[in-house]
PDB file of C-alpha atoms in Angstrom:
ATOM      1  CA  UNK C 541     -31.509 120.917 171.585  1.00  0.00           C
ATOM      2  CA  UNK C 542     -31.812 117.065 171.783  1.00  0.00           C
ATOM      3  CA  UNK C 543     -31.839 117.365 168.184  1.00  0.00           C
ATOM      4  CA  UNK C 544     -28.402 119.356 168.068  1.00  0.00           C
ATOM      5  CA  UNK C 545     -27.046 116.832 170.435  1.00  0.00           C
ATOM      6  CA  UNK C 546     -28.263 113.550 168.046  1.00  0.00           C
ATOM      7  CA  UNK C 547     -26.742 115.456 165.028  1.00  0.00           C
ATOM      8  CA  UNK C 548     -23.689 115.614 167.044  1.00  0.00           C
ATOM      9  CA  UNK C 549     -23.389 112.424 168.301  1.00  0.00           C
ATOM     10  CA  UNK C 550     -23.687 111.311 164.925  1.00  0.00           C
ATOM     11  CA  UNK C 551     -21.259 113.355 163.627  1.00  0.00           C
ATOM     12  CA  UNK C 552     -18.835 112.041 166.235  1.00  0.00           C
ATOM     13  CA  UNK C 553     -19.415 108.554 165.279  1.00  0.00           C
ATOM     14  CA  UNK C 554     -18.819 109.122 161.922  1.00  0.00           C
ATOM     15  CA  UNK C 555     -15.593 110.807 162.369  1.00  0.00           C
ATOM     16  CA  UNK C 556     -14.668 107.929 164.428  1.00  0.00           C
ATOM     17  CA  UNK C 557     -15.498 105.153 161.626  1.00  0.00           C
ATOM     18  CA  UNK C 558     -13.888 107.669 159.334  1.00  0.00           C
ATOM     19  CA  UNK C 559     -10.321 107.917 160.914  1.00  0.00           C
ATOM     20  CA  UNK C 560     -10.525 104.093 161.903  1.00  0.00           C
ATOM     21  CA  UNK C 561     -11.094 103.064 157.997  1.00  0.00           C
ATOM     22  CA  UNK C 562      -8.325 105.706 157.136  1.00  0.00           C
ATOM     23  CA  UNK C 563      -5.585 103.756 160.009  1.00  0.00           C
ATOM     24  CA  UNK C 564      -7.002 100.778 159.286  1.00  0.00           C
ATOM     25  CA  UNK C 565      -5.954 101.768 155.406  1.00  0.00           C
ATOM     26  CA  UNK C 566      -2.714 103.525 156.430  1.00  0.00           C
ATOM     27  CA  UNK C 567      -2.020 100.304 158.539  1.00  0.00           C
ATOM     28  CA  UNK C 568      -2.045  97.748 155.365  1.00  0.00           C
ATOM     29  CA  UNK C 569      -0.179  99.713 153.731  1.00  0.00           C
ATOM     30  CA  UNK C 570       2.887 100.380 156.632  1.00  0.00           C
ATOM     31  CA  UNK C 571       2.659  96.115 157.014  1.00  0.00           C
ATOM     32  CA  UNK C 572       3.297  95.858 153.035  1.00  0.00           C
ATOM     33  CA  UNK C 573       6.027  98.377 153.341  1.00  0.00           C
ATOM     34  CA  UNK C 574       7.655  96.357 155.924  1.00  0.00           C
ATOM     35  CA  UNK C 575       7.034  92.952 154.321  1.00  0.00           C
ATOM     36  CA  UNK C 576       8.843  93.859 151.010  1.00  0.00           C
ATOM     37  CA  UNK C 577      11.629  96.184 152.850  1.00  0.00           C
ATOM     38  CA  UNK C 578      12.459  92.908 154.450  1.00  0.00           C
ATOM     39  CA  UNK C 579      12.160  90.771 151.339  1.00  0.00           C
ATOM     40  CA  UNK C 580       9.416  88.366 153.295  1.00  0.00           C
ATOM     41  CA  UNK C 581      12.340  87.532 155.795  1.00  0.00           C
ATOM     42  CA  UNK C 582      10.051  85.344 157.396  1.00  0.00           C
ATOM     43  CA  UNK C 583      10.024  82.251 155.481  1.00  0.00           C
ATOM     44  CA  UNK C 584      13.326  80.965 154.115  1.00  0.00           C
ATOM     45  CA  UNK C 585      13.357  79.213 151.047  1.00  0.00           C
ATOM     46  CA  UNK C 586      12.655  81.053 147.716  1.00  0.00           C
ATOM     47  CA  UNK C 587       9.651  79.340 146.645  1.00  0.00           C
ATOM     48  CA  UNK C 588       7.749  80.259 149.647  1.00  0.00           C
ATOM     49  CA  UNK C 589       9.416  84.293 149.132  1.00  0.00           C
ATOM     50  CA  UNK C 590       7.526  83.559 145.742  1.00  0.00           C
ATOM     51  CA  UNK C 591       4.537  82.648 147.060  1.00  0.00           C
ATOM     52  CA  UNK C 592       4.237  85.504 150.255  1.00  0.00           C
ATOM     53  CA  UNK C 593       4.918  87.815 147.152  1.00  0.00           C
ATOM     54  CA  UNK C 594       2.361  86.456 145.370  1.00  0.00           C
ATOM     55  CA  UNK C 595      -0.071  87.171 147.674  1.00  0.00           C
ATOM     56  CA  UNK C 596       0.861  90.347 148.273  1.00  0.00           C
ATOM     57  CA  UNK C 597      -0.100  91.082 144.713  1.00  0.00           C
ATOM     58  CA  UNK C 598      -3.032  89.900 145.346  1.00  0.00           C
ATOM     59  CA  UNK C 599      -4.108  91.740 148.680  1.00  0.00           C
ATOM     60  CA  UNK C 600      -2.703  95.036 147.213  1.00  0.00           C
ATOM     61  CA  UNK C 601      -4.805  94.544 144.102  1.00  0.00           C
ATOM     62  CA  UNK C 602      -8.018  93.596 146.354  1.00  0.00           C
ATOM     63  CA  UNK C 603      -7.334  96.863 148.169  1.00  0.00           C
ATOM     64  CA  UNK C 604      -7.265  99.012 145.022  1.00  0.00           C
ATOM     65  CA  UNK C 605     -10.175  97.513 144.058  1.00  0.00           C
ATOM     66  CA  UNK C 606     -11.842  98.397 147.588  1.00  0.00           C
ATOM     67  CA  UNK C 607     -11.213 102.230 147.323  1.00  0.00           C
ATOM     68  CA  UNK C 608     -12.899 102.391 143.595  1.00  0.00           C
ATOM     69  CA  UNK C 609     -15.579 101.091 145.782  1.00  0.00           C
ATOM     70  CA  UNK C 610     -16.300 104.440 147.154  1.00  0.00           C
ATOM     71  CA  UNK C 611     -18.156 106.928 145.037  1.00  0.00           C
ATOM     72  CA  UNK C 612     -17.432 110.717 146.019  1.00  0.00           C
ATOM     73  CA  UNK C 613     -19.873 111.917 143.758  1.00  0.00           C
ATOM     74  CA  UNK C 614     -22.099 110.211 145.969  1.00  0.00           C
ATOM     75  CA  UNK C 615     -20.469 111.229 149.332  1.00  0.00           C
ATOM     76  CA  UNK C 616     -20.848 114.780 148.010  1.00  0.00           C
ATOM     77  CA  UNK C 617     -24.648 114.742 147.251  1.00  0.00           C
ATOM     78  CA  UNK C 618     -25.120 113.241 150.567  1.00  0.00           C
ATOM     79  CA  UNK C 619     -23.281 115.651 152.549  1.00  0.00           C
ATOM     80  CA  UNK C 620     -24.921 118.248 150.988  1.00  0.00           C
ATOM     81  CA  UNK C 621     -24.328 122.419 152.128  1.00  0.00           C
ATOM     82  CA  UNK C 622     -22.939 121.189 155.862  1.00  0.00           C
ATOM     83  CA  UNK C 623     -18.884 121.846 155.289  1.00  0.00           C
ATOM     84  CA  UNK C 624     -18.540 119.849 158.213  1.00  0.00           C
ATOM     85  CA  UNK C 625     -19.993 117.045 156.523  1.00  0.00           C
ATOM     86  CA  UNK C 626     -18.470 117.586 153.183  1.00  0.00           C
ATOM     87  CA  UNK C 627     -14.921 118.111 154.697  1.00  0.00           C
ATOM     88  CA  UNK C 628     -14.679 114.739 156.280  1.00  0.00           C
ATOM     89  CA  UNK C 629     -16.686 112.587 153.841  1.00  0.00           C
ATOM     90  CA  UNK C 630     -15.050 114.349 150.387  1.00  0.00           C
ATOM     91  CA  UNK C 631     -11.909 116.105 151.385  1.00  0.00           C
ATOM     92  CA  UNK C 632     -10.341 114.245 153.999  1.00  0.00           C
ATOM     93  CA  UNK C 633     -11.218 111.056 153.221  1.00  0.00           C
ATOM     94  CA  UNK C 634     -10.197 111.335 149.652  1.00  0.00           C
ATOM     95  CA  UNK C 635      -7.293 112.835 150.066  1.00  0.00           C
ATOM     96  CA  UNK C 636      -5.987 109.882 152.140  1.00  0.00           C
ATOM     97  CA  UNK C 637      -7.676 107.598 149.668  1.00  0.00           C
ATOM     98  CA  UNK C 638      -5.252 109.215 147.137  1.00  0.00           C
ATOM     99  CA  UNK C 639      -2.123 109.116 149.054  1.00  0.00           C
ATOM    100  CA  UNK C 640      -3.008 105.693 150.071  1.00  0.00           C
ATOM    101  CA  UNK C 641      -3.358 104.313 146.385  1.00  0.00           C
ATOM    102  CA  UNK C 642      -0.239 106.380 145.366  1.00  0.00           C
ATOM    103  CA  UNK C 643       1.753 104.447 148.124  1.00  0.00           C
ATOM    104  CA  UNK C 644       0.325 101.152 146.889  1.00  0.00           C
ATOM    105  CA  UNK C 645       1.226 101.625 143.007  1.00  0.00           C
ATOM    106  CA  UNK C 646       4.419 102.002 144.785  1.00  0.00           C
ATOM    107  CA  UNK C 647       4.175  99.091 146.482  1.00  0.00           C
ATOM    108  CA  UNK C 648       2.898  96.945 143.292  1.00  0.00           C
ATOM    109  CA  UNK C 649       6.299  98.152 141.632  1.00  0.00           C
ATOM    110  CA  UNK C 650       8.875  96.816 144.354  1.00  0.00           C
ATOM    111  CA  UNK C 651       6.878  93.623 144.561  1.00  0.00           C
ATOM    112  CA  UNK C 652       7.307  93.467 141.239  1.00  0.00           C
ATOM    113  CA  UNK C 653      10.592  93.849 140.959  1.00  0.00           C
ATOM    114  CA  UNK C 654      11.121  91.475 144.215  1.00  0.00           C
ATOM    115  CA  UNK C 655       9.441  88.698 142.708  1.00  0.00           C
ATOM    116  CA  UNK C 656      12.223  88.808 139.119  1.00  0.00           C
ATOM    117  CA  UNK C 657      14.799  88.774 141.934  1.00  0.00           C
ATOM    118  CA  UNK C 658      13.488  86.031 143.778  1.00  0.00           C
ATOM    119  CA  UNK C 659      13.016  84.169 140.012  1.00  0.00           C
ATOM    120  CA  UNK C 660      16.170  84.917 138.679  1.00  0.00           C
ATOM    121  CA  UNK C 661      17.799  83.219 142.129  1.00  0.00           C
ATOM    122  CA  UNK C 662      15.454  80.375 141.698  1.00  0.00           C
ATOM    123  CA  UNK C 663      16.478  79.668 137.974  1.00  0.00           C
ATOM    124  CA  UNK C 664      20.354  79.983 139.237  1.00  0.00           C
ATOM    125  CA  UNK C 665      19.575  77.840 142.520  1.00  0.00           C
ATOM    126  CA  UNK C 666      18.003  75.065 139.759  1.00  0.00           C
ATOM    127  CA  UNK C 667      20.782  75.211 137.386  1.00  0.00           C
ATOM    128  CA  UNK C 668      23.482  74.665 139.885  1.00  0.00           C
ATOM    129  CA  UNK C 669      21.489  71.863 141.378  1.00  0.00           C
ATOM    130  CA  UNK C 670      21.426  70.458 137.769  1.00  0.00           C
ATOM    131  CA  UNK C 671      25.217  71.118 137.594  1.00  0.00           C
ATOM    132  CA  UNK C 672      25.492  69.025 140.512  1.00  0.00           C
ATOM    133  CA  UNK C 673      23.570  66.413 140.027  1.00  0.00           C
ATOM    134  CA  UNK C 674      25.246  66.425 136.362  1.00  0.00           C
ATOM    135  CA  UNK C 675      28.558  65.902 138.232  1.00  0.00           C
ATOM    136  CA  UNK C 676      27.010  63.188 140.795  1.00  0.00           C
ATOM    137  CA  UNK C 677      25.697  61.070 137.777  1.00  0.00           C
ATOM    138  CA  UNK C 678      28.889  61.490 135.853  1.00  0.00           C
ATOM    139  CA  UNK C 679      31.824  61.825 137.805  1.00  0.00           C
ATOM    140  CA  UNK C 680      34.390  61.575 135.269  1.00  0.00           C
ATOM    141  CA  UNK C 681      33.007  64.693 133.149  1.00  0.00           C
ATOM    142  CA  UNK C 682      35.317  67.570 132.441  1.00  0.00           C
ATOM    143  CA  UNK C 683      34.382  70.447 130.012  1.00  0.00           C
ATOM    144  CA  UNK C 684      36.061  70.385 126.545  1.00  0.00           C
ATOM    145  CA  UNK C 685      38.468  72.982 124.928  1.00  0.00           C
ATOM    146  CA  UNK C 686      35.750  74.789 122.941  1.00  0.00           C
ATOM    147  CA  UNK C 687      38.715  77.550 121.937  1.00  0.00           C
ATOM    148  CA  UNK C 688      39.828  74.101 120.138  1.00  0.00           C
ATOM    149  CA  UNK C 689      36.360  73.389 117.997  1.00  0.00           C
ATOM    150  CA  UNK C 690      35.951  74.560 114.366  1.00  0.00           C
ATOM    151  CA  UNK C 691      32.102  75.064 115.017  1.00  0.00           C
ATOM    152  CA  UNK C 692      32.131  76.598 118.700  1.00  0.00           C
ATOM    153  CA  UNK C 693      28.506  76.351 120.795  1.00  0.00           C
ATOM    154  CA  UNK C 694      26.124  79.731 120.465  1.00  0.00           C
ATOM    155  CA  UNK C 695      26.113  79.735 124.068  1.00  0.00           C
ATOM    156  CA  UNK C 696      29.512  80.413 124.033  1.00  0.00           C
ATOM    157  CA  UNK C 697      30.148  81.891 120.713  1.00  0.00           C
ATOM    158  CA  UNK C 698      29.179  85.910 121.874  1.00  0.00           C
ATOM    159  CA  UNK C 699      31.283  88.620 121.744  1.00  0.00           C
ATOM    160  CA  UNK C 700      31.065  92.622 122.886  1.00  0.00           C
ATOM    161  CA  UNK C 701      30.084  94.962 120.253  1.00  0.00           C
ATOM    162  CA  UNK C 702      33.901  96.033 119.080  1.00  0.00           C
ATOM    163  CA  UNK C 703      32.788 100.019 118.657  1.00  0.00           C
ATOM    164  CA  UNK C 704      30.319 100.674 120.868  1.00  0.00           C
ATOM    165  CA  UNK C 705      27.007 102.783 119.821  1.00  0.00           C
ATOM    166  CA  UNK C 706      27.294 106.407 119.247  1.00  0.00           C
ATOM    167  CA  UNK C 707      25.550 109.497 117.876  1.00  0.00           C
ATOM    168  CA  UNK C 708      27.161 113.323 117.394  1.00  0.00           C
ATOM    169  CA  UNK C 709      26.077 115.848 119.887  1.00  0.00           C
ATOM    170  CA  UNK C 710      24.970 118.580 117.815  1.00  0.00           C
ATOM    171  CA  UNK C 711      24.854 120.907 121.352  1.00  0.00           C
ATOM    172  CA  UNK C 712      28.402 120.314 121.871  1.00  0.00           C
ATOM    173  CA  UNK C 713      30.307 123.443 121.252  1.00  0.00           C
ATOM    174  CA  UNK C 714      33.294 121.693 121.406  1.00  0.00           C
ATOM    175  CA  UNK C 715      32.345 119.827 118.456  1.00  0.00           C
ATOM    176  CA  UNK C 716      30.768 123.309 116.305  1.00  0.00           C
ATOM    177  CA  UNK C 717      34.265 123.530 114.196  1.00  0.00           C
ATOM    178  CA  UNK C 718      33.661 119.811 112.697  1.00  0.00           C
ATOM    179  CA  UNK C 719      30.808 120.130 112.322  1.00  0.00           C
ATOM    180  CA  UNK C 720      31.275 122.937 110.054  1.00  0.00           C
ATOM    181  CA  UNK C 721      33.943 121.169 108.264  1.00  0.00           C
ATOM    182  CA  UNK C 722      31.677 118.201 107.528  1.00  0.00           C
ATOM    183  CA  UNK C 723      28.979 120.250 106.368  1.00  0.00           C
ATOM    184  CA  UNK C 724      31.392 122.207 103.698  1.00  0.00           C
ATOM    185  CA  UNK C 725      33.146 118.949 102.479  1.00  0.00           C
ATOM    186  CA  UNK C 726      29.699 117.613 101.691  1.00  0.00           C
ATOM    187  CA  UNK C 727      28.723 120.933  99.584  1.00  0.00           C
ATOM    188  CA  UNK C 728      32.253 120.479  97.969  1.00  0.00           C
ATOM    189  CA  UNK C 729      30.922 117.211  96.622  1.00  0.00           C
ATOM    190  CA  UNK C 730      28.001 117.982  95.790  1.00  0.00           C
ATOM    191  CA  UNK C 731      29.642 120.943  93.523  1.00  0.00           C
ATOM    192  CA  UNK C 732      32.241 118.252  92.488  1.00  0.00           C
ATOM    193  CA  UNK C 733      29.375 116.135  91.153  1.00  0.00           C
ATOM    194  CA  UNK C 734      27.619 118.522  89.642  1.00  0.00           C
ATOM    195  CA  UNK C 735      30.349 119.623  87.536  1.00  0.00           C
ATOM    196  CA  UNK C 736      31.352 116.196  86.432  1.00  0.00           C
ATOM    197  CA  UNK C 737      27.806 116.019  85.088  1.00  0.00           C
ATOM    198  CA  UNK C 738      27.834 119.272  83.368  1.00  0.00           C
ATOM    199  CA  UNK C 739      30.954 118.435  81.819  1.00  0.00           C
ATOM    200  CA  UNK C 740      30.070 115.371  80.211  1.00  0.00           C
ATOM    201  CA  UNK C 741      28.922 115.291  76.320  1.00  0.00           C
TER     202      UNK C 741
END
């Protein structure tokens, strides 16, 4: 009986470390969530949005590295025939290990994608403050008539694509009747070019 009791108590413990490692997990993950939804709101300039993405990165990638930590194979041998056991240390636990590293390759992506925003606002922030300080240093500047120059700037010398790109839709039914018709013009010629060859001495 105070055997039963021990095994019990034991149990209950470890279901207790177990769910506070899994909210502890699901936790990180709702704060990350909540830092990138409001794009590190917190601090104001860009450089330190930058740098609060940065490490981010960095905690999500030390947390993906903590759940390869844990070895299921290993759980499993330990837990042994009691279902009890196996349930909570296999099952459970790596199912939420598994939704929790699906919901931070998630969250790798948006920070990801948060920090080419925040650099693409930088390098526009920087080259208006150029443009400004330009115009501070030289007052009197005004941009020439490049529509007048014989050998125009590459920067400015870029044009749309007159036709744009395009490819036949061979499951168009619409199209079937052309389709045809190209098909029989090109035997034609081929029958036209054949014949010229037979035909000559």
């Amino acid at each position: 009986y105070n055997k039963y009791n021990e095994a019990a108590a034991h149990m209950g413990d470890l279901t207790e470390h177990v769910y506070q490692l899994s909210e502890s997990l699901s936790n990180s993950v709702r704060v990350m969530f909540g830092r990138i939804n409001n794009e590190f709101g917190y601090v104001s300039s860009v450089e330190a949005k930058i740098r609060e993405n940065e490490l981010a990165q960095g905690q999500v990638t030390d947390l993906l590295a903590q759940l390869e930590c844990f070895r299921f194979d290993e759980l499993s041998e330990l837990a042994g025939s009691n279902r009890e056991l196996r349930h909570l240390l296999v099952v459970s636990l790596q199912q939420r290990f598994a939704k929790a590293a699906q919901e931070l390759s998630v969250v790798q992506a948006r920070l990801l994608d948060l920090l080419g925003r925040f650099r693409e606002f930088q390098g526009r922030t920087r080259l208006l403050k150029g443009f400004l300080l330009h115009m501070e240093q030289q007052p009197d500047f005004a941009p020439g008539n490049y529509a007048n120059l014989t050998n125009v700037p590459v920067l400015f010398n870029q044009s749309d694509a007159i036709i744009a790109n395009a490819a036949p839709d061979v499951n168009n039914v619409e199209h079937e009747a052309d389709y045809q018709n190209i098909v029989a013009s090109l035997t034609h010629v081929h029958k036209r070019q054949t014949k010229h060859e037979d035909t000559k001495p």
